[in-house]
C-alpha positions as a Markdown table, in Angstrom:
| # | Residue | x | y | z |
|---|---|---|---|---|
| 1 | Unk | 126.3 | 92.5 | 91.4 |
| 2 | Unk | 124.2 | 91.3 | 88.5 |
| 3 | Unk | 123.0 | 88.0 | 87.1 |
| 4 | Unk | 120.1 | 85.9 | 86.1 |
| 5 | Unk | 117.9 | 84.0 | 88.6 |
| 6 | Unk | 119.0 | 80.4 | 88.3 |
| 7 | Unk | 118.7 | 79.2 | 91.9 |
| 8 | Unk | 115.9 | 79.4 | 94.4 |
| 9 | Unk | 115.9 | 79.7 | 98.1 |
| 10 | Unk | 112.5 | 78.2 | 99.2 |
| 11 | Unk | 111.2 | 79.1 | 102.6 |
| 12 | Unk | 107.9 | 77.9 | 104.0 |
| 13 | Unk | 104.9 | 76.4 | 102.3 |
| 14 | Unk | 106.1 | 75.7 | 98.7 |
| 15 | Unk | 103.1 | 73.6 | 98.0 |
| 16 | Unk | 100.6 | 76.5 | 98.3 |
| 17 | Unk | 98.7 | 76.9 | 95.0 |
| 18 | Unk | 99.8 | 79.9 | 93.0 |
| 19 | Unk | 97.9 | 82.1 | 90.6 |
| 20 | Unk | 98.9 | 82.7 | 86.9 |
| 21 | Unk | 101.5 | 85.3 | 87.8 |
| 22 | Unk | 103.4 | 83.2 | 90.2 |
| 23 | Unk | 102.0 | 84.7 | 93.4 |
| 24 | Unk | 100.0 | 82.9 | 96.0 |
| 25 | Unk | 96.2 | 82.7 | 95.6 |
| 26 | Unk | 94.4 | 85.9 | 96.9 |
| 27 | Unk | 92.9 | 84.0 | 99.9 |
| 28 | Unk | 96.4 | 83.0 | 101.0 |
| 29 | Unk | 97.9 | 86.5 | 100.5 |
| 30 | Unk | 95.1 | 88.3 | 102.2 |
| 31 | Unk | 94.9 | 86.0 | 105.2 |
| 32 | Unk | 98.6 | 86.7 | 105.9 |
| 33 | Unk | 98.0 | 90.4 | 105.3 |
| 34 | Unk | 95.1 | 90.5 | 107.9 |
| 35 | Unk | 97.2 | 88.7 | 110.5 |
| 36 | Unk | 100.1 | 91.1 | 110.0 |
| 37 | Unk | 97.6 | 94.0 | 110.2 |
| 38 | Unk | 96.3 | 92.7 | 113.6 |
| 39 | Unk | 99.8 | 92.4 | 115.0 |
| 40 | Unk | 100.6 | 95.9 | 113.7 |
| 41 | Unk | 97.5 | 97.2 | 115.6 |
| 42 | Unk | 98.8 | 95.6 | 118.8 |
| 43 | Unk | 102.2 | 97.3 | 118.2 |
| 44 | Unk | 100.7 | 100.7 | 117.8 |
| 45 | Unk | 98.4 | 100.3 | 120.7 |
| 46 | Unk | 101.4 | 99.7 | 123.0 |
| 47 | Unk | 103.4 | 102.4 | 121.3 |
| 48 | Unk | 100.9 | 105.3 | 121.2 |
| 49 | Unk | 98.9 | 105.0 | 124.4 |
| 50 | Unk | 101.5 | 107.0 | 126.2 |
| 51 | Unk | 100.2 | 110.2 | 124.4 |
| 52 | Unk | 97.3 | 110.3 | 126.8 |
| 53 | Unk | 99.5 | 110.1 | 129.8 |
| 54 | Unk | 101.5 | 113.3 | 129.6 |
| 55 | Unk | 99.9 | 114.8 | 132.7 |
| 56 | Unk | 100.1 | 111.9 | 135.1 |
| 57 | Unk | 103.7 | 111.0 | 134.0 |
| 58 | Unk | 104.8 | 114.6 | 134.5 |
| 59 | Unk | 103.2 | 114.6 | 138.0 |
| 60 | Unk | 104.5 | 111.1 | 138.9 |
| 61 | Unk | 108.1 | 111.7 | 138.0 |
| 62 | Unk | 108.5 | 115.5 | 138.2 |
| 63 | Unk | 109.4 | 116.0 | 134.5 |
| 64 | Unk | 108.4 | 118.5 | 131.8 |
| 65 | Unk | 107.1 | 118.2 | 128.2 |
| 66 | Unk | 110.6 | 117.7 | 126.7 |
| 67 | Unk | 111.3 | 114.7 | 129.0 |
| 68 | Unk | 107.9 | 113.2 | 128.1 |
| 69 | Unk | 108.7 | 113.7 | 124.4 |
| 70 | Unk | 111.7 | 111.5 | 124.9 |
| 71 | Unk | 109.4 | 108.7 | 126.1 |
| 72 | Unk | 107.1 | 109.2 | 123.1 |
| 73 | Unk | 109.9 | 109.4 | 120.5 |
| 74 | Unk | 113.6 | 109.0 | 121.2 |
| 75 | Unk | 113.3 | 106.2 | 123.8 |
| 76 | Unk | 111.3 | 104.1 | 121.4 |
| 77 | Unk | 113.4 | 104.9 | 118.4 |
| 78 | Unk | 116.8 | 104.0 | 119.8 |
| 79 | Unk | 116.5 | 100.2 | 119.8 |
| 80 | Unk | 113.8 | 100.2 | 117.2 |
| 81 | Unk | 116.5 | 101.6 | 114.9 |
| 82 | Unk | 119.6 | 99.7 | 116.1 |
| 83 | Unk | 117.8 | 96.3 | 116.3 |
| 84 | Unk | 116.3 | 96.8 | 112.9 |
| 85 | Unk | 119.7 | 96.2 | 111.2 |
| 86 | Unk | 120.4 | 92.7 | 112.5 |
| 87 | Unk | 116.7 | 91.9 | 112.2 |
| 88 | Unk | 116.7 | 93.0 | 108.6 |
| 89 | Unk | 119.5 | 90.6 | 107.8 |
| 90 | Unk | 117.6 | 87.9 | 109.6 |
| 91 | Unk | 114.5 | 88.7 | 107.5 |
| 92 | Unk | 116.5 | 88.1 | 104.3 |
| 93 | Unk | 117.8 | 84.8 | 105.5 |
| 94 | Unk | 115.5 | 83.0 | 107.9 |
| 95 | Unk | 111.7 | 82.2 | 108.3 |
| 96 | Unk | 110.1 | 85.6 | 108.8 |
| 97 | Unk | 107.0 | 84.5 | 110.9 |
| 98 | Unk | 109.2 | 83.3 | 113.8 |
| 99 | Unk | 111.0 | 86.6 | 113.8 |
| 100 | Unk | 107.6 | 88.3 | 114.0 |
| 101 | Unk | 106.4 | 86.2 | 116.9 |
| 102 | Unk | 109.6 | 86.9 | 118.9 |
| 103 | Unk | 109.2 | 90.6 | 118.4 |
| 104 | Unk | 105.5 | 90.6 | 119.5 |
| 105 | Unk | 106.4 | 88.8 | 122.8 |
| 106 | Unk | 109.3 | 91.2 | 123.6 |
| 107 | Unk | 107.4 | 94.4 | 123.0 |
| 108 | Unk | 104.4 | 93.1 | 125.0 |
| 109 | Unk | 106.6 | 92.4 | 128.0 |
| 110 | Unk | 108.2 | 95.8 | 127.8 |
| 111 | Unk | 104.8 | 97.6 | 127.4 |
| 112 | Unk | 103.6 | 95.9 | 130.6 |
| 113 | Unk | 106.8 | 96.9 | 132.3 |
| 114 | Unk | 106.1 | 100.6 | 131.4 |
| 115 | Unk | 103.1 | 100.5 | 133.8 |
| 116 | Unk | 105.2 | 99.1 | 136.6 |
| 117 | Unk | 108.0 | 101.6 | 136.4 |
| 118 | Unk | 109.1 | 103.2 | 139.7 |
| 119 | Unk | 111.1 | 106.0 | 138.3 |
| 120 | Unk | 111.6 | 108.0 | 135.1 |
| 121 | Unk | 114.7 | 106.0 | 134.2 |
| 122 | Unk | 112.7 | 102.8 | 134.5 |
| 123 | Unk | 109.9 | 103.9 | 132.2 |
| 124 | Unk | 112.6 | 105.2 | 129.8 |
| 125 | Unk | 114.2 | 101.8 | 129.6 |
| 126 | Unk | 110.9 | 100.0 | 129.2 |
| 127 | Unk | 109.9 | 102.2 | 126.3 |
| 128 | Unk | 113.3 | 101.5 | 124.7 |
| 129 | Unk | 112.6 | 97.8 | 124.8 |
| 130 | Unk | 109.1 | 98.3 | 123.3 |
| 131 | Unk | 111.0 | 99.7 | 120.3 |
| 132 | Unk | 113.4 | 96.7 | 120.3 |
| 133 | Unk | 110.5 | 94.3 | 119.9 |
| 134 | Unk | 108.6 | 96.3 | 117.4 |
| 135 | Unk | 111.7 | 96.5 | 115.2 |
| 136 | Unk | 111.0 | 92.9 | 114.1 |
| 137 | Unk | 107.6 | 93.4 | 112.6 |
| 138 | Unk | 107.8 | 96.0 | 109.8 |
| 139 | Unk | 110.9 | 94.7 | 107.9 |
| 140 | Unk | 109.4 | 91.2 | 108.0 |
| 141 | Unk | 106.0 | 92.4 | 106.9 |
| 142 | Unk | 107.3 | 94.5 | 104.0 |
| 143 | Unk | 109.4 | 91.5 | 102.8 |
| 144 | Unk | 106.5 | 89.0 | 103.1 |
| 145 | Unk | 104.0 | 91.3 | 101.4 |
| 146 | Unk | 106.4 | 92.1 | 98.5 |
| 147 | Unk | 106.5 | 88.3 | 97.8 |
| 148 | Unk | 102.7 | 87.9 | 98.2 |
| 149 | Unk | 101.6 | 90.7 | 95.8 |
| 150 | Unk | 102.8 | 92.0 | 92.3 |
| 151 | Unk | 104.2 | 95.5 | 92.3 |
| 152 | Unk | 101.1 | 97.0 | 90.7 |
| 153 | Unk | 99.1 | 96.0 | 93.7 |
| 154 | Unk | 101.7 | 96.3 | 96.5 |
| 155 | Unk | 100.9 | 99.8 | 97.7 |
| 156 | Unk | 97.2 | 98.9 | 98.3 |
| 157 | Unk | 98.2 | 95.7 | 100.2 |
| 158 | Unk | 100.7 | 97.6 | 102.3 |
| 159 | Unk | 97.9 | 100.1 | 102.9 |
| 160 | Unk | 95.7 | 97.4 | 104.3 |
| 161 | Unk | 98.6 | 96.3 | 106.6 |
| 162 | Unk | 99.0 | 99.9 | 107.7 |
| 163 | Unk | 95.4 | 100.0 | 108.8 |
| 164 | Unk | 96.7 | 98.1 | 111.8 |
| 165 | Unk | 98.7 | 101.2 | 112.8 |
| 166 | Unk | 95.5 | 103.2 | 112.7 |
| 167 | Unk | 93.5 | 100.6 | 114.6 |
| 168 | Unk | 96.3 | 100.6 | 117.3 |
| 169 | Unk | 97.2 | 104.3 | 117.3 |
| 170 | Unk | 93.6 | 105.7 | 117.2 |
| 171 | Unk | 92.2 | 102.8 | 119.2 |
| 172 | Unk | 94.8 | 103.6 | 121.9 |
| 173 | Unk | 93.2 | 107.0 | 122.3 |
| 174 | Unk | 89.6 | 105.7 | 122.7 |
| 175 | Unk | 90.7 | 102.7 | 124.8 |
| 176 | Unk | 93.1 | 104.7 | 126.9 |
| 177 | Unk | 90.6 | 107.5 | 127.4 |
| 178 | Unk | 88.0 | 104.9 | 128.7 |
| 179 | Unk | 90.5 | 103.2 | 131.0 |
| 180 | Unk | 91.8 | 106.4 | 132.5 |
| 181 | Unk | 88.2 | 107.5 | 133.1 |
| 182 | Unk | 87.0 | 104.1 | 134.4 |
| 183 | Unk | 90.0 | 103.6 | 136.8 |
| 184 | Unk | 90.4 | 107.3 | 137.7 |
| 185 | Unk | 90.7 | 106.4 | 141.4 |
| 186 | Unk | 93.0 | 103.5 | 140.8 |
| 187 | Unk | 92.1 | 99.8 | 140.6 |
| 188 | Unk | 93.2 | 96.6 | 142.3 |
| 189 | Unk | 94.9 | 94.1 | 140.0 |
| 190 | Unk | 95.6 | 90.4 | 141.1 |
| 191 | Unk | 99.3 | 89.9 | 141.9 |
| 192 | Unk | 100.2 | 93.5 | 141.2 |
| 193 | Unk | 98.2 | 95.2 | 143.9 |
| 194 | Unk | 96.5 | 98.6 | 143.5 |
| 195 | Unk | 97.5 | 100.5 | 140.3 |
| 196 | Unk | 96.9 | 104.1 | 139.3 |
| 197 | Unk | 94.8 | 104.6 | 136.2 |
| 198 | Unk | 97.8 | 105.3 | 133.9 |
| 199 | Unk | 99.7 | 102.3 | 135.1 |
| 200 | Unk | 96.6 | 100.1 | 134.7 |
| 201 | Unk | 96.2 | 101.3 | 131.1 |
| 202 | Unk | 99.7 | 100.2 | 130.2 |
| 203 | Unk | 99.2 | 96.7 | 131.7 |
| 204 | Unk | 95.8 | 96.2 | 130.1 |
| 205 | Unk | 96.8 | 97.2 | 126.6 |
| 206 | Unk | 99.9 | 95.0 | 126.7 |
| 207 | Unk | 97.9 | 91.8 | 127.3 |
| 208 | Unk | 96.6 | 91.3 | 123.7 |
| 209 | Unk | 100.1 | 90.9 | 122.4 |
| 210 | Unk | 100.7 | 87.7 | 124.4 |
| 211 | Unk | 97.6 | 86.1 | 122.8 |
| 212 | Unk | 97.9 | 87.4 | 119.3 |
| 213 | Unk | 101.6 | 86.4 | 119.0 |
| 214 | Unk | 100.4 | 82.9 | 118.3 |
| 215 | Unk | 98.8 | 84.1 | 115.0 |
| 216 | Unk | 102.2 | 84.5 | 113.5 |
| 217 | Unk | 102.3 | 80.7 | 113.0 |
| 218 | Unk | 99.6 | 81.1 | 110.3 |
| 219 | Unk | 101.5 | 83.7 | 108.2 |
| 220 | Unk | 102.4 | 82.2 | 104.8 |
| 221 | Unk | 106.1 | 82.2 | 103.9 |
| 222 | Unk | 106.3 | 82.8 | 100.2 |
| 223 | Unk | 109.1 | 81.3 | 98.0 |
| 224 | Unk | 112.0 | 83.7 | 97.7 |
| 225 | Unk | 114.2 | 83.6 | 94.6 |
| 226 | Unk | 117.8 | 84.8 | 94.6 |
| 227 | Unk | 120.4 | 85.3 | 91.9 |
| 228 | Unk | 122.8 | 82.4 | 91.6 |
| 229 | Unk | 125.5 | 82.3 | 94.2 |
| 230 | Unk | 124.1 | 85.2 | 96.2 |
| 231 | Unk | 124.7 | 85.4 | 99.9 |
| 232 | Unk | 124.6 | 89.2 | 99.9 |
| 233 | Unk | 126.4 | 90.9 | 102.7 |
| 234 | Unk | 126.2 | 94.4 | 104.0 |
| 235 | Unk | 128.8 | 95.5 | 101.5 |
| 236 | Unk | 126.5 | 94.5 | 98.7 |
| 237 | Unk | 123.7 | 96.4 | 100.3 |
| 238 | Unk | 125.6 | 99.6 | 100.5 |
| 239 | Unk | 127.1 | 99.2 | 97.0 |
| 240 | Unk | 123.6 | 98.8 | 95.7 |
| 241 | Unk | 122.3 | 101.9 | 97.6 |
| 242 | Unk | 125.3 | 103.9 | 96.5 |
| 243 | Unk | 124.5 | 103.1 | 92.8 |
| 244 | Unk | 121.1 | 104.7 | 93.4 |
| 245 | Unk | 122.1 | 107.2 | 96.1 |
| 246 | Unk | 119.9 | 110.2 | 94.9 |
| 247 | Unk | 116.8 | 108.0 | 95.1 |
| 248 | Unk | 117.5 | 106.6 | 98.5 |
| 249 | Unk | 118.6 | 110.0 | 99.9 |
| 250 | Unk | 115.3 | 111.6 | 98.9 |
| 251 | Unk | 113.2 | 108.6 | 99.8 |
| 252 | Unk | 114.7 | 108.2 | 103.3 |
| 253 | Unk | 115.0 | 111.8 | 104.3 |
| 254 | Unk | 111.7 | 112.8 | 102.7 |
| 255 | Unk | 109.7 | 110.1 | 104.5 |
| 256 | Unk | 111.6 | 110.7 | 107.7 |
| 257 | Unk | 110.3 | 114.3 | 107.6 |
| 258 | Unk | 106.8 | 113.1 | 106.9 |
| 259 | Unk | 107.1 | 110.7 | 109.9 |
| 260 | Unk | 108.3 | 113.6 | 112.0 |
| 261 | Unk | 105.0 | 115.4 | 111.3 |
| 262 | Unk | 103.0 | 112.2 | 111.9 |
| 263 | Unk | 104.6 | 111.7 | 115.3 |
| 264 | Unk | 104.2 | 115.3 | 116.2 |
| 265 | Unk | 100.5 | 114.9 | 115.6 |
| 266 | Unk | 100.2 | 111.5 | 117.4 |
| 267 | Unk | 102.2 | 112.6 | 120.4 |
| 268 | Unk | 100.7 | 116.1 | 121.0 |
| 269 | Unk | 97.2 | 116.2 | 119.6 |
| 270 | Unk | 95.5 | 115.0 | 122.8 |
| 271 | Unk | 97.5 | 117.6 | 124.8 |
| 272 | Unk | 96.6 | 120.3 | 122.2 |
| 273 | Unk | 92.9 | 119.7 | 122.6 |
| 274 | Unk | 93.2 | 119.6 | 126.4 |
| 275 | Unk | 95.2 | 122.8 | 126.7 |
| 276 | Unk | 93.7 | 124.8 | 123.8 |
| 277 | Unk | 90.0 | 124.0 | 124.2 |
| 278 | Unk | 89.7 | 122.7 | 127.8 |
| 279 | Unk | 88.7 | 119.2 | 126.8 |
| 280 | Unk | 89.0 | 116.3 | 129.2 |
| 281 | Unk | 91.4 | 113.3 | 128.5 |
| 282 | Unk | 88.3 | 111.1 | 127.8 |
| 283 | Unk | 86.8 | 113.6 | 125.3 |
| 284 | Unk | 90.1 | 114.0 | 123.5 |
| 285 | Unk | 90.7 | 110.3 | 123.4 |
| 286 | Unk | 87.3 | 109.4 | 122.0 |
| 287 | Unk | 87.2 | 112.3 | 119.5 |
| 288 | Unk | 90.7 | 111.8 | 118.1 |
| 289 | Unk | 90.3 | 108.0 | 118.1 |
| 290 | Unk | 87.1 | 108.0 | 116.1 |
| 291 | Unk | 88.2 | 110.7 | 113.7 |
| 292 | Unk | 91.6 | 109.3 | 113.1 |
| 293 | Unk | 90.3 | 105.7 | 112.5 |
| 294 | Unk | 87.7 | 106.6 | 110.0 |
| 295 | Unk | 89.6 | 109.2 | 108.1 |
| 296 | Unk | 92.9 | 107.3 | 108.3 |
| 297 | Unk | 91.5 | 104.1 | 106.8 |
| 298 | Unk | 90.1 | 106.2 | 104.0 |
| 299 | Unk | 93.4 | 108.0 | 103.5 |
| 300 | Unk | 95.4 | 104.8 | 103.4 |
| 301 | Unk | 93.2 | 102.9 | 101.0 |
| 302 | Unk | 92.5 | 105.9 | 98.7 |
| 303 | Unk | 96.2 | 107.0 | 98.7 |
| 304 | Unk | 97.3 | 103.4 | 98.0 |
| 305 | Unk | 94.9 | 103.1 | 95.1 |
| 306 | Unk | 95.9 | 106.4 | 93.6 |
| 307 | Unk | 99.6 | 105.5 | 93.7 |
| 308 | Unk | 99.0 | 102.0 | 92.4 |
| 309 | Unk | 96.9 | 103.5 | 89.6 |
| 310 | Unk | 99.6 | 106.0 | 88.7 |
| 311 | Unk | 102.3 | 103.3 | 88.8 |
| 312 | Unk | 100.3 | 100.9 | 86.6 |
| 313 | Unk | 99.9 | 103.7 | 84.0 |
| 314 | Unk | 103.6 | 104.0 | 83.7 |
| 315 | Unk | 104.4 | 106.8 | 86.2 |
| 316 | Unk | 107.4 | 105.1 | 87.9 |
| 317 | Unk | 107.8 | 108.1 | 90.2 |
| 318 | Unk | 104.2 | 107.9 | 91.4 |
| 319 | Unk | 105.1 | 107.6 | 95.1 |
| 320 | Unk | 107.2 | 110.8 | 95.0 |
| 321 | Unk | 104.7 | 112.7 | 92.9 |
| 322 | Unk | 102.0 | 112.1 | 95.5 |
| 323 | Unk | 104.2 | 113.7 | 98.1 |
| 324 | Unk | 105.3 | 116.7 | 96.1 |
| 325 | Unk | 101.7 | 117.8 | 96.4 |
| 326 | Unk | 101.4 | 116.2 | 99.9 |
| 327 | Unk | 104.3 | 118.3 | 101.3 |
| 328 | Unk | 102.7 | 121.5 | 100.2 |
| 329 | Unk | 99.3 | 120.4 | 101.7 |
| 330 | Unk | 100.9 | 119.5 | 105.1 |
| 331 | Unk | 102.7 | 122.9 | 105.2 |
| 332 | Unk | 99.8 | 125.1 | 104.4 |
| 333 | Unk | 96.9 | 123.3 | 106.1 |
| 334 | Unk | 99.1 | 122.1 | 109.0 |
| 335 | Unk | 99.6 | 125.8 | 110.0 |
| 336 | Unk | 95.9 | 126.5 | 109.6 |
| 337 | Unk | 94.9 | 123.5 | 111.6 |
| 338 | Unk | 96.9 | 124.2 | 114.7 |
| 339 | Unk | 96.1 | 127.9 | 114.7 |
| 340 | Unk | 92.4 | 127.1 | 114.5 |
| 341 | Unk | 90.3 | 129.1 | 117.0 |
| 342 | Unk | 87.8 | 126.3 | 117.7 |
| 343 | Unk | 87.6 | 122.5 | 117.5 |
| 344 | Unk | 85.4 | 122.5 | 114.4 |
| 345 | Unk | 88.1 | 124.2 | 112.3 |
| 346 | Unk | 90.8 | 122.1 | 113.9 |
| 347 | Unk | 89.1 | 118.9 | 112.7 |
| 348 | Unk | 88.3 | 120.4 | 109.3 |
| 349 | Unk | 92.0 | 121.1 | 108.8 |
| 350 | Unk | 92.9 | 117.7 | 110.1 |
| 351 | Unk | 90.6 | 116.1 | 107.5 |
| 352 | Unk | 92.8 | 117.5 | 104.7 |
| 353 | Unk | 96.3 | 116.8 | 106.2 |
| 354 | Unk | 95.3 | 113.3 | 107.2 |
| 355 | Unk | 95.8 | 112.1 | 103.6 |
| 356 | Unk | 99.5 | 112.9 | 103.2 |
| 357 | Unk | 100.2 | 112.0 | 106.9 |
| 358 | Unk | 99.2 | 108.4 | 106.3 |
| 359 | Unk | 102.5 | 107.7 | 104.5 |
| 360 | Unk | 103.4 | 104.2 | 105.8 |
| 361 | Unk | 102.2 | 102.2 | 102.8 |
| 362 | Unk | 103.5 | 104.6 | 100.1 |
| 363 | Unk | 106.9 | 105.1 | 101.8 |
| 364 | Unk | 107.4 | 101.3 | 102.2 |
| 365 | Unk | 106.2 | 100.6 | 98.7 |
| 366 | Unk | 108.7 | 103.1 | 97.2 |
| 367 | Unk | 111.5 | 101.0 | 98.8 |
| 368 | Unk | 110.1 | 97.7 | 97.6 |
| 369 | Unk | 109.5 | 98.6 | 93.9 |
| 370 | Unk | 113.1 | 99.8 | 93.5 |
| 371 | Unk | 114.9 | 97.1 | 95.5 |
| 372 | Unk | 115.7 | 93.4 | 94.5 |
| 373 | Unk | 114.0 | 90.7 | 96.7 |
| 374 | Unk | 117.2 | 89.5 | 98.3 |
| 375 | Unk | 118.0 | 92.9 | 99.6 |
| 376 | Unk | 114.6 | 94.1 | 100.7 |
| 377 | Unk | 114.8 | 93.1 | 104.4 |
| 378 | Unk | 118.0 | 95.0 | 105.1 |
| 379 | Unk | 117.2 | 98.1 | 103.0 |
| 380 | Unk | 113.8 | 98.2 | 104.6 |
| 381 | Unk | 115.5 | 98.0 | 108.0 |
| 382 | Unk | 117.9 | 100.9 | 107.0 |
| 383 | Unk | 114.8 | 102.9 | 105.9 |
| 384 | Unk | 113.0 | 102.2 | 109.1 |
| 385 | Unk | 116.1 | 102.9 | 111.2 |
| 386 | Unk | 116.4 | 106.4 | 109.6 |
| 387 | Unk | 112.7 | 107.1 | 109.9 |
| 388 | Unk | 112.8 | 106.0 | 113.5 |
| 389 | Unk | 115.9 | 108.0 | 114.6 |
| 390 | Unk | 115.0 | 111.1 | 112.6 |
| 391 | Unk | 111.3 | 111.1 | 112.2 |
| 392 | Unk | 110.0 | 109.6 | 115.5 |
| 393 | Unk | 112.4 | 111.6 | 117.5 |
| 394 | Unk | 112.2 | 114.8 | 115.6 |
| 395 | Unk | 108.5 | 115.4 | 115.6 |
| 396 | Unk | 107.6 | 115.0 | 119.3 |
| 397 | Unk | 110.9 | 116.5 | 120.5 |
| 398 | Unk | 110.7 | 119.7 | 118.4 |
| 399 | Unk | 107.2 | 120.4 | 119.6 |
| 400 | Unk | 108.1 | 119.7 | 123.2 |
| 401 | Unk | 111.3 | 121.9 | 123.0 |
| 402 | Unk | 109.5 | 124.8 | 121.4 |
| 403 | Unk | 106.7 | 124.7 | 124.0 |
| 404 | Unk | 109.0 | 124.3 | 127.0 |
| 405 | Unk | 112.1 | 126.4 | 126.0 |
| 406 | Unk | 111.1 | 128.8 | 123.2 |
| 407 | Unk | 107.5 | 129.9 | 123.8 |
| 408 | Unk | 107.8 | 128.8 | 127.5 |
| 409 | Unk | 104.1 | 128.3 | 128.2 |
| 410 | Unk | 101.9 | 125.2 | 128.1 |
| 411 | Unk | 99.3 | 127.2 | 126.1 |
| 412 | Unk | 101.7 | 127.6 | 123.2 |
| 413 | Unk | 101.3 | 123.9 | 122.1 |
| 414 | Unk | 99.3 | 125.0 | 119.0 |
| 415 | Unk | 101.9 | 127.5 | 118.0 |
| 416 | Unk | 104.7 | 125.0 | 118.3 |
| 417 | Unk | 102.8 | 122.5 | 116.2 |
| 418 | Unk | 102.0 | 125.1 | 113.6 |
| 419 | Unk | 105.7 | 126.1 | 113.3 |
| 420 | Unk | 106.7 | 122.4 | 113.0 |
| 421 | Unk | 104.3 | 121.8 | 110.1 |
| 422 | Unk | 105.0 | 125.2 | 108.4 |
| 423 | Unk | 108.7 | 124.5 | 108.2 |
| 424 | Unk | 108.9 | 120.8 | 107.6 |
| 425 | Unk | 106.0 | 120.5 | 105.0 |
| 426 | Unk | 107.6 | 122.6 | 102.3 |
| 427 | Unk | 111.0 | 121.0 | 102.8 |
| 428 | Unk | 109.4 | 117.6 | 102.3 |
| 429 | Unk | 107.8 | 118.7 | 99.0 |
| 430 | Unk | 111.1 | 120.0 | 97.7 |
| 431 | Unk | 112.9 | 116.8 | 98.6 |
| 432 | Unk | 110.4 | 114.7 | 96.7 |
| 433 | Unk | 110.5 | 117.0 | 93.7 |
| 434 | Unk | 114.3 | 116.6 | 93.5 |
| 435 | Unk | 113.8 | 112.8 | 93.7 |
| 436 | Unk | 111.4 | 112.4 | 90.8 |
| 437 | Unk | 114.0 | 111.6 | 88.1 |
| 438 | Unk | 116.1 | 109.4 | 90.4 |
| 439 | Unk | 113.1 | 107.3 | 91.4 |
| 440 | Unk | 112.2 | 106.7 | 87.7 |
| 441 | Unk | 115.7 | 105.5 | 87.1 |
| 442 | Unk | 115.9 | 103.4 | 90.2 |
| 443 | Unk | 112.6 | 101.6 | 89.4 |
| 444 | Unk | 113.7 | 101.0 | 85.8 |
| 445 | Unk | 117.0 | 99.5 | 86.9 |
| 446 | Unk | 115.7 | 97.3 | 89.8 |
| 447 | Unk | 116.1 | 94.1 | 87.7 |
| 448 | Unk | 119.7 | 94.8 | 86.7 |
| 449 | Unk | 121.2 | 93.9 | 90.1 |
């Protein structure tokens, strides 16, 4: 499908003043970006706090590491992936801020339900619906930001949005560690009775979502232009992706593997410190939260600036080039990090691998710069579905399986993580190397469709 842009589909605040390049003024663009960042922080707070609760959940429901890994990865990923497809279509057709608001309310309710579960199956279902709600945010945010910023600045803007993931994920460690320590003997909650510490942590961290959902009203809806006569269906989406199949194959599979390594770290780092070095839950939560927040923000912003700088200088494969090097770094230094004999060397290694692990902005930007505006919602949803099903499930589950069934000892958590990084890191580098030429071609042809 090709054609010139002769008709416009205007959504939202058409009267907002624009800059010389046809994009909203910076104050408008950055205000919306900060709101989306805060909502993303809430999402990751609810998503990742479960990583501190491995021990109490195992004790409460009589399950092992592998079953807990399903709560951390697979349960979340199921509806996150499946709901992403219809939500991606909705993002391409309807006001995106209302889609965001609905998603925030759904995942907040499900996160609270996680703390009230009475069986393993109940908490499994609750985590599934956390994924369903969060499936609305990322495709809508990617689409909105792509309309708020020119391509040469998009990766940095997405990096600022992704800081929300760090605030939520790393904040969940610090906040969760404090709550678990403060309410160690349980705590009485109005209407709910006395709750154990881990249940109280779920309930407390779900509450901000109900308040912050109202901020979605203030997200600016940029004008969206479409080719004349376009009402693109899924057939058009798949035909477009097939015409650039090498690029999308390397992009989706490559970043799915990176996401697998990200979630292996998020899911098992607290347990690694507890089992390998005898740390308490509170120590692990505070240390990992502070370290991850500071280094993660730096990695997101510096990585985004580097890729934008490379792209602006004419390197249309900048996103993949960054990860050819990044995959090698994750493989080599990931092994060294998780075989470290003391916490100092563990954090030293983590300081290096944190840069390629913060892949959210670069992975999302790679999709946006090669995809026409009217297809971005659905192709972003397909990308997120694949990353969720493969990456979010693979990382936690592989580590849990190796620990429980191959090495068969809780103390082998570091060895399981080292094997995961040592195998997946080099494969990632190879995939992005193969994809360099296809990405250059896909970016050059984006305007043809």
